[in-house]
GROMACS .gro file of N, CA and C in nm:
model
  417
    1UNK      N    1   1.075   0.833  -0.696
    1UNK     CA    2   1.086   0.689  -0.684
    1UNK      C    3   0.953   0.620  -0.718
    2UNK      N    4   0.835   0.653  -0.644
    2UNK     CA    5   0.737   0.603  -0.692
    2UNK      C    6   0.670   0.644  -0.835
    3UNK      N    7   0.718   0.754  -0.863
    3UNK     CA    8   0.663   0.723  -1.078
    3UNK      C    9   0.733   0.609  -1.109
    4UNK      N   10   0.895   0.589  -1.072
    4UNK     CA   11   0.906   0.505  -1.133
    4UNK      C   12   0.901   0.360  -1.120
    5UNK      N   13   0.778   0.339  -0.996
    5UNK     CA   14   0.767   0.221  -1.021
    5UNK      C   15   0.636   0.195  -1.089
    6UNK      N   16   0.532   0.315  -1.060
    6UNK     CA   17   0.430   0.325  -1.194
    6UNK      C   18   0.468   0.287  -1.308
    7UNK      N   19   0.607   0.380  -1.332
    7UNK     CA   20   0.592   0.378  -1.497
    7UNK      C   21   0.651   0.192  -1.535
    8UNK      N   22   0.711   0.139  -1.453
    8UNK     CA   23   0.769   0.005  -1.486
    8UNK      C   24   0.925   0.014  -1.462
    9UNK      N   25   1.004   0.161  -1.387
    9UNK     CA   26   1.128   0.162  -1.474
    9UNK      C   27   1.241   0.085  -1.331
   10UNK      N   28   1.114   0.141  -1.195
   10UNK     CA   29   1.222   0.102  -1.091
   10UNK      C   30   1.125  -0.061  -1.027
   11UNK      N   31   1.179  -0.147  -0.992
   11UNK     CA   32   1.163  -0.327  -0.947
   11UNK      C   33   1.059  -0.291  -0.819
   12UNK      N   34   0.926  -0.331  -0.816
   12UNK     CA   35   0.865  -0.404  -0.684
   12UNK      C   36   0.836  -0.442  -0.712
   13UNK      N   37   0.700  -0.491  -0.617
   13UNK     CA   38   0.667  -0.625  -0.609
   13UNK      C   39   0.497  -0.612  -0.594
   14UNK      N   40   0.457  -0.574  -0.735
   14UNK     CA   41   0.344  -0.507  -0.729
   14UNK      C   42   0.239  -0.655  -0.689
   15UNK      N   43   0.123  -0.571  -0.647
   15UNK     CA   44   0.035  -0.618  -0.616
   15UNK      C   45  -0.101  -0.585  -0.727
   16UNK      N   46  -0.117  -0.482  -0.733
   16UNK     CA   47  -0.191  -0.498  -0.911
   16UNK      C   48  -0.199  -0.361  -0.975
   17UNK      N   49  -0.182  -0.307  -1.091
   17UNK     CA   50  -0.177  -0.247  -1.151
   17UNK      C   51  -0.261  -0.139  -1.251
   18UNK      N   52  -0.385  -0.060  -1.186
   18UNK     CA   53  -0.455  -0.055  -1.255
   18UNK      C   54  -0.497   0.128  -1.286
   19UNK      N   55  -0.608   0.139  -1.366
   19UNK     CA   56  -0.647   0.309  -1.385
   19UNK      C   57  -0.623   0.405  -1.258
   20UNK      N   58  -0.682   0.316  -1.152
   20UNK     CA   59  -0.680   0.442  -1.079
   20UNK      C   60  -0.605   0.447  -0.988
   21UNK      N   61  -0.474   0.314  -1.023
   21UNK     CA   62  -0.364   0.346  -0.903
   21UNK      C   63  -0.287   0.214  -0.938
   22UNK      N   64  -0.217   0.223  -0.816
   22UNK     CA   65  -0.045   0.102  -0.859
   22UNK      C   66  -0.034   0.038  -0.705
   23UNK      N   67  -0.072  -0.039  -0.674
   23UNK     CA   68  -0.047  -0.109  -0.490
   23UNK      C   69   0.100  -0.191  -0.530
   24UNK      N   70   0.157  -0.172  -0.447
   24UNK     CA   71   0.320  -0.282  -0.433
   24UNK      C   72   0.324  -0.275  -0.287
   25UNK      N   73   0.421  -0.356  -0.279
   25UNK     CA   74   0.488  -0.426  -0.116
   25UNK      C   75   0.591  -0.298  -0.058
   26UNK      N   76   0.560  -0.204   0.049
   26UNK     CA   77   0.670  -0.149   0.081
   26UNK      C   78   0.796  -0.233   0.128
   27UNK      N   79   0.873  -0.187   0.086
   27UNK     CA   80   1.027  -0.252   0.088
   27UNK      C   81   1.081  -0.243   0.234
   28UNK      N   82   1.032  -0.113   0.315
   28UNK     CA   83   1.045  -0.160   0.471
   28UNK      C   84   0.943  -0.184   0.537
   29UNK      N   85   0.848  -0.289   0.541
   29UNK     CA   86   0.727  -0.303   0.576
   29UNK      C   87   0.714  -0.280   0.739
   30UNK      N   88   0.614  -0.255   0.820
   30UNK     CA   89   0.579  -0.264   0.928
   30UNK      C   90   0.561  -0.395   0.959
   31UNK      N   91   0.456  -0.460   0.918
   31UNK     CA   92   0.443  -0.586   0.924
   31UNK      C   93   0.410  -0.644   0.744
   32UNK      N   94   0.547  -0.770   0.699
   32UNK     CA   95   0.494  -0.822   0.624
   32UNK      C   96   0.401  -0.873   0.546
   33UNK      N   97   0.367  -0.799   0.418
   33UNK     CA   98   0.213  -0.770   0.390
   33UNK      C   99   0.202  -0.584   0.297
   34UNK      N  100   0.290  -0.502   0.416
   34UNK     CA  101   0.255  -0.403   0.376
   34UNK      C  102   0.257  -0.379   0.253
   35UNK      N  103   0.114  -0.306   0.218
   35UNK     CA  104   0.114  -0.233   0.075
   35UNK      C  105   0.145  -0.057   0.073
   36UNK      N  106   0.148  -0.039  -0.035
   36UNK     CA  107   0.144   0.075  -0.063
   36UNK      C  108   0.048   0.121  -0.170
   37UNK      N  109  -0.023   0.226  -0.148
   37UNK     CA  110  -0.130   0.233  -0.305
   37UNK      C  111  -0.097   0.366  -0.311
   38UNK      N  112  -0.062   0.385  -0.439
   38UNK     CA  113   0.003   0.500  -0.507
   38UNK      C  114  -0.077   0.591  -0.626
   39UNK      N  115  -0.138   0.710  -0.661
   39UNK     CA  116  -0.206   0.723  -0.799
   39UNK      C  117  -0.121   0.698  -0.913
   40UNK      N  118  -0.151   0.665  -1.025
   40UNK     CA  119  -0.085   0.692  -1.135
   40UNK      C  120  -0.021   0.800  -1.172
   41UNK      N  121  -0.100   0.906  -1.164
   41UNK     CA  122  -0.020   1.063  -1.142
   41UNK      C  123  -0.003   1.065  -1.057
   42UNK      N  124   0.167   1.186  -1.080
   42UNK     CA  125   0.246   1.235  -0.969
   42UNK      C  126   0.123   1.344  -0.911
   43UNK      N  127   0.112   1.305  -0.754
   43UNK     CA  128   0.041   1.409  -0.666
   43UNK      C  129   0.145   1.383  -0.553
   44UNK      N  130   0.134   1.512  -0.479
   44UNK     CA  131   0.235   1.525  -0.333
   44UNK      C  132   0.136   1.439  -0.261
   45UNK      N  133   0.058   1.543  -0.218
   45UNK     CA  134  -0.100   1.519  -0.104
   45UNK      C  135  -0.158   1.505  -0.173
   46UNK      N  136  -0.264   1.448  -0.046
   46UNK     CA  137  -0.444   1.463  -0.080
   46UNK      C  138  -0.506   1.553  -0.156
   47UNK      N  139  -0.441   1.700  -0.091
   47UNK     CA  140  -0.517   1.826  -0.128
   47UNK      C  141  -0.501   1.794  -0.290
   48UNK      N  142  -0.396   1.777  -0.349
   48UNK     CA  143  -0.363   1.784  -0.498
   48UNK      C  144  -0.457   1.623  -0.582
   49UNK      N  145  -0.534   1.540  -0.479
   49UNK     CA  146  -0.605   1.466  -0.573
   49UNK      C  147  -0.717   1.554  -0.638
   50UNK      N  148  -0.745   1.518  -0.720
   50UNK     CA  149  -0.840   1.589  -0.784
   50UNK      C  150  -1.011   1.491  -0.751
   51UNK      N  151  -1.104   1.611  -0.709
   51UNK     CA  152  -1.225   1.530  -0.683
   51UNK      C  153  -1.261   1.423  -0.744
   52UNK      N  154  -1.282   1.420  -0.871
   52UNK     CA  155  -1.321   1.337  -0.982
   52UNK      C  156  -1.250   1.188  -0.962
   53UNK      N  157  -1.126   1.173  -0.885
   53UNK     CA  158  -1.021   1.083  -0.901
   53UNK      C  159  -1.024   1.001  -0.709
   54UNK      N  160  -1.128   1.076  -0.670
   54UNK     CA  161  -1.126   0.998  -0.495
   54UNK      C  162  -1.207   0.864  -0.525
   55UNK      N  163  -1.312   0.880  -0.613
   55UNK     CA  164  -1.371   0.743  -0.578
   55UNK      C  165  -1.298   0.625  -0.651
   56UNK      N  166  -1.246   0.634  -0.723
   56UNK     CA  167  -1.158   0.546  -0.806
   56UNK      C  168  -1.041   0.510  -0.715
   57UNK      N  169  -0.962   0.600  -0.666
   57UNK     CA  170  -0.813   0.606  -0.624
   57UNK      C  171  -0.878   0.509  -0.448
   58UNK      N  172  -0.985   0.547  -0.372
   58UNK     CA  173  -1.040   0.508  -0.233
   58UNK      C  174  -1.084   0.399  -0.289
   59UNK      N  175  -1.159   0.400  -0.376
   59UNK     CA  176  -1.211   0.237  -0.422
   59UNK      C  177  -1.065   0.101  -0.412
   60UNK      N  178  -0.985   0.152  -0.484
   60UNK     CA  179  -0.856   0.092  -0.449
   60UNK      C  180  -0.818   0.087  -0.356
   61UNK      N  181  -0.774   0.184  -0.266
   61UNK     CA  182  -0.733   0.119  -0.156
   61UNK      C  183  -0.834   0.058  -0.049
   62UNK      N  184  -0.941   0.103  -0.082
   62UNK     CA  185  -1.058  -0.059   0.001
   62UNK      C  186  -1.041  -0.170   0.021
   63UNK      N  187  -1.054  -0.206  -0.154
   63UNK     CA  188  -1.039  -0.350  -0.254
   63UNK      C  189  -0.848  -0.412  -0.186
   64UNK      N  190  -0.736  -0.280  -0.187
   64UNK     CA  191  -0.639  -0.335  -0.108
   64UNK      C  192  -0.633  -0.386   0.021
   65UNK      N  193  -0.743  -0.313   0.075
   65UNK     CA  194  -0.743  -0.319   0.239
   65UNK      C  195  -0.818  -0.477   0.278
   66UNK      N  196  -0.922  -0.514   0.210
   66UNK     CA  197  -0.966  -0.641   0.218
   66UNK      C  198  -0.884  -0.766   0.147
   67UNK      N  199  -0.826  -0.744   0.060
   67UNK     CA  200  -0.714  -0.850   0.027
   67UNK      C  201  -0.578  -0.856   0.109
   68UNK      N  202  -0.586  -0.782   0.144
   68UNK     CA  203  -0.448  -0.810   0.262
   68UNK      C  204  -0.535  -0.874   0.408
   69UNK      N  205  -0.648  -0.831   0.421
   69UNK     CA  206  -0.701  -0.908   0.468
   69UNK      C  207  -0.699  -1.043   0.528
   70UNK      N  208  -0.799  -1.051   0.363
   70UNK     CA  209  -0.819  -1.187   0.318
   70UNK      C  210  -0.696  -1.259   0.259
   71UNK      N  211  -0.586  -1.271   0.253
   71UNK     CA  212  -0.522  -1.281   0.119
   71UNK      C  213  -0.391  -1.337   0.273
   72UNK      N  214  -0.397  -1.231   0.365
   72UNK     CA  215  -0.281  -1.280   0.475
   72UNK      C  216  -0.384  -1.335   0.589
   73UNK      N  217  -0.476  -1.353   0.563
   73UNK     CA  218  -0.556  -1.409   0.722
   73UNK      C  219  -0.548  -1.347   0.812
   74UNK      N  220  -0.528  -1.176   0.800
   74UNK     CA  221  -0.485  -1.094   0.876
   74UNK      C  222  -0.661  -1.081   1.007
   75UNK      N  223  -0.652  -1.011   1.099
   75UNK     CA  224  -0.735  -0.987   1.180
   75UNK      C  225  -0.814  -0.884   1.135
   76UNK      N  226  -0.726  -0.753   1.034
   76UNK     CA  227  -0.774  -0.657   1.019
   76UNK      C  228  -0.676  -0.575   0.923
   77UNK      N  229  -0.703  -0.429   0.960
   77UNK     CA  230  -0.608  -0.369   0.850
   77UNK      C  231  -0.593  -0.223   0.908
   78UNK      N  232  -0.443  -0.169   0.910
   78UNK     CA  233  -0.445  -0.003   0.952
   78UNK      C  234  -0.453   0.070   0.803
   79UNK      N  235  -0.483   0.167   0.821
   79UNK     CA  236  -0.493   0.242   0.663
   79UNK      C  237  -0.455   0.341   0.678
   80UNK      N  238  -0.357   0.425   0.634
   80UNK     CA  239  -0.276   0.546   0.677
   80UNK      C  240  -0.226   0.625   0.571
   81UNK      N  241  -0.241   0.782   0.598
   81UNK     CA  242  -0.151   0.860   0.487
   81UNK      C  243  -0.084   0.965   0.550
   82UNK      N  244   0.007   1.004   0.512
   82UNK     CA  245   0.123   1.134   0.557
   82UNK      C  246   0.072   1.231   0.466
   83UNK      N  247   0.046   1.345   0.507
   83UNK     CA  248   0.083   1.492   0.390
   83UNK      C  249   0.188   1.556   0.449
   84UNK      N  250   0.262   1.553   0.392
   84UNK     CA  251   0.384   1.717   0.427
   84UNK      C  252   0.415   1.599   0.511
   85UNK      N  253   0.418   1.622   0.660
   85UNK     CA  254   0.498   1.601   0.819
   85UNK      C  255   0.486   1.429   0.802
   86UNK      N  256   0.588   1.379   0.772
   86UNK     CA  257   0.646   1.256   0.797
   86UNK      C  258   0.643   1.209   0.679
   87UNK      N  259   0.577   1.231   0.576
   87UNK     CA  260   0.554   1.167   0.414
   87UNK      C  261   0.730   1.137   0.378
   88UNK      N  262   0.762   1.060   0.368
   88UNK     CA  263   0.887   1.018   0.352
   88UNK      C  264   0.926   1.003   0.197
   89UNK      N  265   0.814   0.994   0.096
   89UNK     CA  266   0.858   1.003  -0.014
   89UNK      C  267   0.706   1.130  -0.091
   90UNK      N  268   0.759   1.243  -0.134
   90UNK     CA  269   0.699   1.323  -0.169
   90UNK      C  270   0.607   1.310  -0.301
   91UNK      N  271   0.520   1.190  -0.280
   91UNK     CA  272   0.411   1.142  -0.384
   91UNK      C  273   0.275   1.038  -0.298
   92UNK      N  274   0.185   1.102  -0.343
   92UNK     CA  275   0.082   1.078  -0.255
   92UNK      C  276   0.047   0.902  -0.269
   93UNK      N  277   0.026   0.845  -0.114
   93UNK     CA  278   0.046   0.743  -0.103
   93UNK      C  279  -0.041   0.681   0.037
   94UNK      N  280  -0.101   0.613   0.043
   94UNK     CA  281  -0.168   0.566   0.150
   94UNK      C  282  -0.149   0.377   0.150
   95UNK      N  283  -0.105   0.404   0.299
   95UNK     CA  284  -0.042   0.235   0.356
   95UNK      C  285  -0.184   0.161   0.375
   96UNK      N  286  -0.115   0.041   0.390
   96UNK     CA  287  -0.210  -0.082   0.398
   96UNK      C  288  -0.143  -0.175   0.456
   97UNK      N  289  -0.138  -0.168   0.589
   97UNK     CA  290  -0.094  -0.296   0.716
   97UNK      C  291  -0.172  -0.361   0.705
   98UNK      N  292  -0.105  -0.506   0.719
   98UNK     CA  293  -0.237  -0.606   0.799
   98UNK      C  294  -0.174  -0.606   0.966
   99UNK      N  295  -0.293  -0.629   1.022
   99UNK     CA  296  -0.346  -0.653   1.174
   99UNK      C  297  -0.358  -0.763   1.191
  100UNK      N  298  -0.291  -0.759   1.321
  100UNK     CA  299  -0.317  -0.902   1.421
  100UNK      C  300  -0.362  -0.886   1.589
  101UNK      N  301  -0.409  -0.881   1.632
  101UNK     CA  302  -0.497  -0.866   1.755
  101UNK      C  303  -0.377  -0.914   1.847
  102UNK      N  304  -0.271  -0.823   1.922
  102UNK     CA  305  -0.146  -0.861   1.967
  102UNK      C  306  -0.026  -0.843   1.882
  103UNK      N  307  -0.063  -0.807   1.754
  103UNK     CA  308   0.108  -0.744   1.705
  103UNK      C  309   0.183  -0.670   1.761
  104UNK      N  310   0.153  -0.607   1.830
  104UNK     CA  311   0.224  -0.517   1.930
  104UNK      C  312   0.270  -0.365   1.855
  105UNK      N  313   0.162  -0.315   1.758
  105UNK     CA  314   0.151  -0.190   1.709
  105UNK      C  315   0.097  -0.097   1.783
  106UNK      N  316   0.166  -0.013   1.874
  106UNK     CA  317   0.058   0.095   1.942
  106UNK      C  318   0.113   0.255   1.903
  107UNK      N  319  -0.040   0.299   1.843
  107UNK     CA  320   0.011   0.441   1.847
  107UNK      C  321   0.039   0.513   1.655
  108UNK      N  322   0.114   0.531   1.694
  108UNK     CA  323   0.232   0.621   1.583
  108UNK      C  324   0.361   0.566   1.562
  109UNK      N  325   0.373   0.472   1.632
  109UNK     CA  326   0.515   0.443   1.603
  109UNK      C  327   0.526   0.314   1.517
  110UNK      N  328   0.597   0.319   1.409
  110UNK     CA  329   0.584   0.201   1.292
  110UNK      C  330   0.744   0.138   1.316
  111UNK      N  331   0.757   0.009   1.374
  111UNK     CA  332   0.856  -0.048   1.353
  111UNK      C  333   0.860  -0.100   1.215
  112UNK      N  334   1.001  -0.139   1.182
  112UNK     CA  335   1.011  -0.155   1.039
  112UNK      C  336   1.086  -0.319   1.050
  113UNK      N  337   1.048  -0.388   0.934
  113UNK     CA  338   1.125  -0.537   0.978
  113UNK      C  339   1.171  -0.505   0.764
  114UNK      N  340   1.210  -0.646   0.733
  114UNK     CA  341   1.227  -0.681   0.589
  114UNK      C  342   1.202  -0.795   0.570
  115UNK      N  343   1.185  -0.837   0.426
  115UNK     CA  344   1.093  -0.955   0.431
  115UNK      C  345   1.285  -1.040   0.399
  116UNK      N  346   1.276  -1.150   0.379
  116UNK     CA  347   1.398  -1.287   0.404
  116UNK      C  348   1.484  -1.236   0.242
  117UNK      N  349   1.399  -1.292   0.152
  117UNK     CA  350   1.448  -1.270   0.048
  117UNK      C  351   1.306  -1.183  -0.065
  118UNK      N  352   1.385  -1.197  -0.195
  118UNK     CA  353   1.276  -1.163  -0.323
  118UNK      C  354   1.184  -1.282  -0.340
  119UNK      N  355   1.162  -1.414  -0.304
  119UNK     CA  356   1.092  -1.480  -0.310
  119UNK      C  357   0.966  -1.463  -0.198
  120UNK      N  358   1.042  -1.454  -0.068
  120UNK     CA  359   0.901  -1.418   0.060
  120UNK      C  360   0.865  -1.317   0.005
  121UNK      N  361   0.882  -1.198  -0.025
  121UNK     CA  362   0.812  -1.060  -0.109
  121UNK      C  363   0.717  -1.080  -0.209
  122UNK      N  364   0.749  -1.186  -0.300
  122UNK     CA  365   0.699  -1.214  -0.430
  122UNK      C  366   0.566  -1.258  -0.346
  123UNK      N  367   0.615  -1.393  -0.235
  123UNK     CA  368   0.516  -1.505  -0.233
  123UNK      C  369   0.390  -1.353  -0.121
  124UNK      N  370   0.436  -1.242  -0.047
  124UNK     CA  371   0.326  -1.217   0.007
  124UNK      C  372   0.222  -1.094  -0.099
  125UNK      N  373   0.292  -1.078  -0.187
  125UNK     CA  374   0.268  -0.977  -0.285
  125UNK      C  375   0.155  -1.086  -0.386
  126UNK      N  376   0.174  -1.215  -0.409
  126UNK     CA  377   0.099  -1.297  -0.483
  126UNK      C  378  -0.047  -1.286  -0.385
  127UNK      N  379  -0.016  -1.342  -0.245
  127UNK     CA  380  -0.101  -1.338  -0.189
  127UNK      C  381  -0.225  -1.231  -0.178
  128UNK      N  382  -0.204  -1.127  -0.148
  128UNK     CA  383  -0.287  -1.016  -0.150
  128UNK      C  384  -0.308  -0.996  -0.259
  129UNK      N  385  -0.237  -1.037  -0.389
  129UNK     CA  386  -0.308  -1.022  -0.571
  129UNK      C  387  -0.434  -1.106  -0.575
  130UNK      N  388  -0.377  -1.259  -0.537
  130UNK     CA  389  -0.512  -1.325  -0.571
  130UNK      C  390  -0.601  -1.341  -0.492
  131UNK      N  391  -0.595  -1.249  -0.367
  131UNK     CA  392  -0.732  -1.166  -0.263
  131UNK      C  393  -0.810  -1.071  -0.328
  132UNK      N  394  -0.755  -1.004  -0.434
  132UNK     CA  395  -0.753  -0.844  -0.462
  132UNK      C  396  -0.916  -0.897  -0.516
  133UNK      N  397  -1.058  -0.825  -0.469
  133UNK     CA  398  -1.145  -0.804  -0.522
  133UNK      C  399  -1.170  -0.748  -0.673
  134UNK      N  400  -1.238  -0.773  -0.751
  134UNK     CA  401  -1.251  -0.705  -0.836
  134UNK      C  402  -1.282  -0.605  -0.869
  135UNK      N  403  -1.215  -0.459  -0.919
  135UNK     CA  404  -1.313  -0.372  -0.958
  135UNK      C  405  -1.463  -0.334  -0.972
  136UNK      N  406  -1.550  -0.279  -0.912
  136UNK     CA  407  -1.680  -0.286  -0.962
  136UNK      C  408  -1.711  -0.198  -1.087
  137UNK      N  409  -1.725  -0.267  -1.187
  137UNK     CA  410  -1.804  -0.295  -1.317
  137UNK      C  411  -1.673  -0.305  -1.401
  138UNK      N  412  -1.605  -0.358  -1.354
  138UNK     CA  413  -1.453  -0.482  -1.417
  138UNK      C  414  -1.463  -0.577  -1.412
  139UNK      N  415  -1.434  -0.716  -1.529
  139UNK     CA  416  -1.398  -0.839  -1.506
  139UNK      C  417  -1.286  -0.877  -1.470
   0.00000   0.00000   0.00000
Protein backbone atom coordinates (compact mmCIF):
# COMPACT_ATOMS: atom_id res chain seq x y z
CA UNK A 1 0.00 0.00 0.00
CA UNK A 2 2.51 2.43 0.83
CA UNK A 3 4.75 2.06 -2.59
CA UNK A 4 1.81 2.85 -3.92
CA UNK A 5 1.29 5.90 -2.62
CA UNK A 6 5.07 6.76 -3.29
CA UNK A 7 4.80 5.77 -6.62
CA UNK A 8 1.48 8.17 -7.21
CA UNK A 9 -0.78 5.07 -8.00
CA UNK A 10 -2.88 4.82 -4.62
CA UNK A 11 -4.85 8.73 -3.32
CA UNK A 12 -3.44 10.60 -0.02
CA UNK A 13 -3.06 13.42 1.11
CA UNK A 14 0.52 14.04 0.92
CA UNK A 15 2.26 16.40 2.79
CA UNK A 16 5.51 16.68 0.65
CA UNK A 17 7.25 14.62 -1.55
CA UNK A 18 10.77 14.37 -1.67
CA UNK A 19 14.48 12.22 -2.17
CA UNK A 20 14.58 10.95 0.93
CA UNK A 21 11.01 10.13 1.69
CA UNK A 22 7.06 10.69 1.10
CA UNK A 23 5.06 12.24 4.52
CA UNK A 24 1.02 11.94 3.96
CA UNK A 25 -1.93 12.12 6.46
CA UNK A 26 -2.64 8.67 8.01
CA UNK A 27 -6.13 7.85 7.03
CA UNK A 28 -6.86 6.63 10.71
CA UNK A 29 -5.18 9.32 12.51
CA UNK A 30 -4.71 9.39 16.32
CA UNK A 31 -5.12 12.86 16.47
CA UNK A 32 -5.88 14.93 13.31
CA UNK A 33 -2.66 16.01 11.86
CA UNK A 34 -1.20 12.63 11.83
CA UNK A 35 1.61 12.07 9.43
CA UNK A 36 3.22 9.35 8.20
CA UNK A 37 6.92 9.49 6.72
CA UNK A 38 7.64 6.69 4.57
CA UNK A 39 11.24 5.99 2.47
CA UNK A 40 10.98 5.97 -1.10
CA UNK A 41 12.25 2.42 -1.13
CA UNK A 42 10.41 -0.51 -0.10
CA UNK A 43 12.14 -1.30 3.48
CA UNK A 44 10.19 -3.52 6.20
CA UNK A 45 12.34 -2.06 9.32
CA UNK A 46 14.87 0.06 10.46
CA UNK A 47 17.36 -2.73 10.41
CA UNK A 48 16.87 -2.78 6.41
CA UNK A 49 17.55 1.22 6.17
CA UNK A 50 20.66 1.45 4.86
CA UNK A 51 23.32 3.73 6.86
CA UNK A 52 23.98 6.13 4.15
CA UNK A 53 20.04 6.84 3.95
CA UNK A 54 19.41 7.74 8.08
CA UNK A 55 20.45 11.21 7.82
CA UNK A 56 18.33 12.10 4.93
CA UNK A 57 15.26 9.77 5.76
CA UNK A 58 15.63 11.39 10.08
CA UNK A 59 16.25 14.73 8.58
CA UNK A 60 12.67 14.32 7.26
CA UNK A 61 10.99 13.25 9.75
CA UNK A 62 12.41 16.23 12.05
CA UNK A 63 11.53 18.89 9.37
CA UNK A 64 7.88 16.72 9.69
CA UNK A 65 7.89 16.79 13.31
CA UNK A 66 8.25 20.69 13.54
CA UNK A 67 5.66 21.47 10.89
CA UNK A 68 3.00 19.64 12.44
CA UNK A 69 4.09 21.54 15.05
CA UNK A 70 4.12 24.66 13.78
CA UNK A 71 1.73 24.23 10.99
CA UNK A 72 -1.23 22.77 13.74
CA UNK A 73 -0.23 25.01 16.80
CA UNK A 74 0.29 21.79 18.26
CA UNK A 75 2.08 21.79 21.93
CA UNK A 76 4.43 19.23 20.68
CA UNK A 77 4.89 16.06 18.77
CA UNK A 78 5.02 12.00 19.52
CA UNK A 79 7.38 10.33 17.02
CA UNK A 80 7.01 6.63 16.73
CA UNK A 81 7.99 3.45 14.75
CA UNK A 82 6.84 -0.33 14.82
CA UNK A 83 9.36 -3.12 13.54
CA UNK A 84 7.84 -6.56 13.19
CA UNK A 85 5.27 -6.42 16.57
CA UNK A 86 2.43 -4.10 15.75
CA UNK A 87 3.80 -2.55 12.28
CA UNK A 88 0.46 -2.80 10.68
CA UNK A 89 1.62 -2.22 7.24
CA UNK A 90 4.90 -4.12 6.38
CA UNK A 91 7.01 -0.98 5.01
CA UNK A 92 9.10 1.05 7.11
CA UNK A 93 7.37 4.02 8.47
CA UNK A 94 7.61 6.38 11.39
CA UNK A 95 4.42 8.49 12.82
CA UNK A 96 4.17 12.03 13.50
CA UNK A 97 1.32 13.08 16.12
CA UNK A 98 0.79 16.39 17.12
CA UNK A 99 0.46 17.01 21.00
CA UNK A 100 -1.64 18.83 23.14
CA UNK A 101 -0.86 19.10 26.86
CA UNK A 102 -4.34 17.20 27.94
CA UNK A 103 -5.18 15.18 24.79
CA UNK A 104 -5.66 12.45 26.77
CA UNK A 105 -2.87 10.13 25.03
CA UNK A 106 -1.35 7.89 27.69
CA UNK A 107 0.97 5.17 27.11
CA UNK A 108 0.71 2.76 24.07
CA UNK A 109 -2.57 2.95 23.38
CA UNK A 110 -3.47 4.99 20.06
CA UNK A 111 -7.11 5.81 19.76
CA UNK A 112 -8.08 6.28 16.26
CA UNK A 113 -10.71 9.11 15.13
CA UNK A 114 -11.21 10.21 11.04
CA UNK A 115 -11.00 13.38 9.73
CA UNK A 116 -15.07 14.84 8.44
CA UNK A 117 -14.45 14.75 4.89
CA UNK A 118 -11.51 14.96 1.88
CA UNK A 119 -11.54 18.61 2.32
CA UNK A 120 -10.63 18.66 6.43
CA UNK A 121 -7.71 16.10 5.26
CA UNK A 122 -6.66 18.26 2.40
CA UNK A 123 -7.06 21.51 4.63
CA UNK A 124 -4.74 19.70 7.62
CA UNK A 125 -2.31 18.13 5.12
CA UNK A 126 -1.92 21.90 3.49
CA UNK A 127 -1.24 22.97 6.84
CA UNK A 128 1.77 21.02 7.92
CA UNK A 129 3.05 21.53 3.93
CA UNK A 130 3.28 25.15 4.32
CA UNK A 131 5.05 24.56 7.97
CA UNK A 132 7.32 22.02 6.30
CA UNK A 133 10.94 23.59 6.83
CA UNK A 134 13.15 23.50 4.17
CA UNK A 135 15.60 21.00 3.36
CA UNK A 136 19.09 22.01 4.38
CA UNK A 137 21.02 22.98 1.31
CA UNK A 138 17.46 23.02 -0.72
CA UNK A 139 15.52 25.95 -1.94
Amino acid sequence: MFCGIVAGGVPSFRVTDEADGVAFLDTRPVFKGHVLVVPRTHLVTLADLPPESLAGYFGLVRRVALAVETGLDAGGSFVAMNNKVSQSVPHLHTHVVPRTKGDGLRGFFWPRTRYADDDEARSYAGRVAAALPSAPGRV
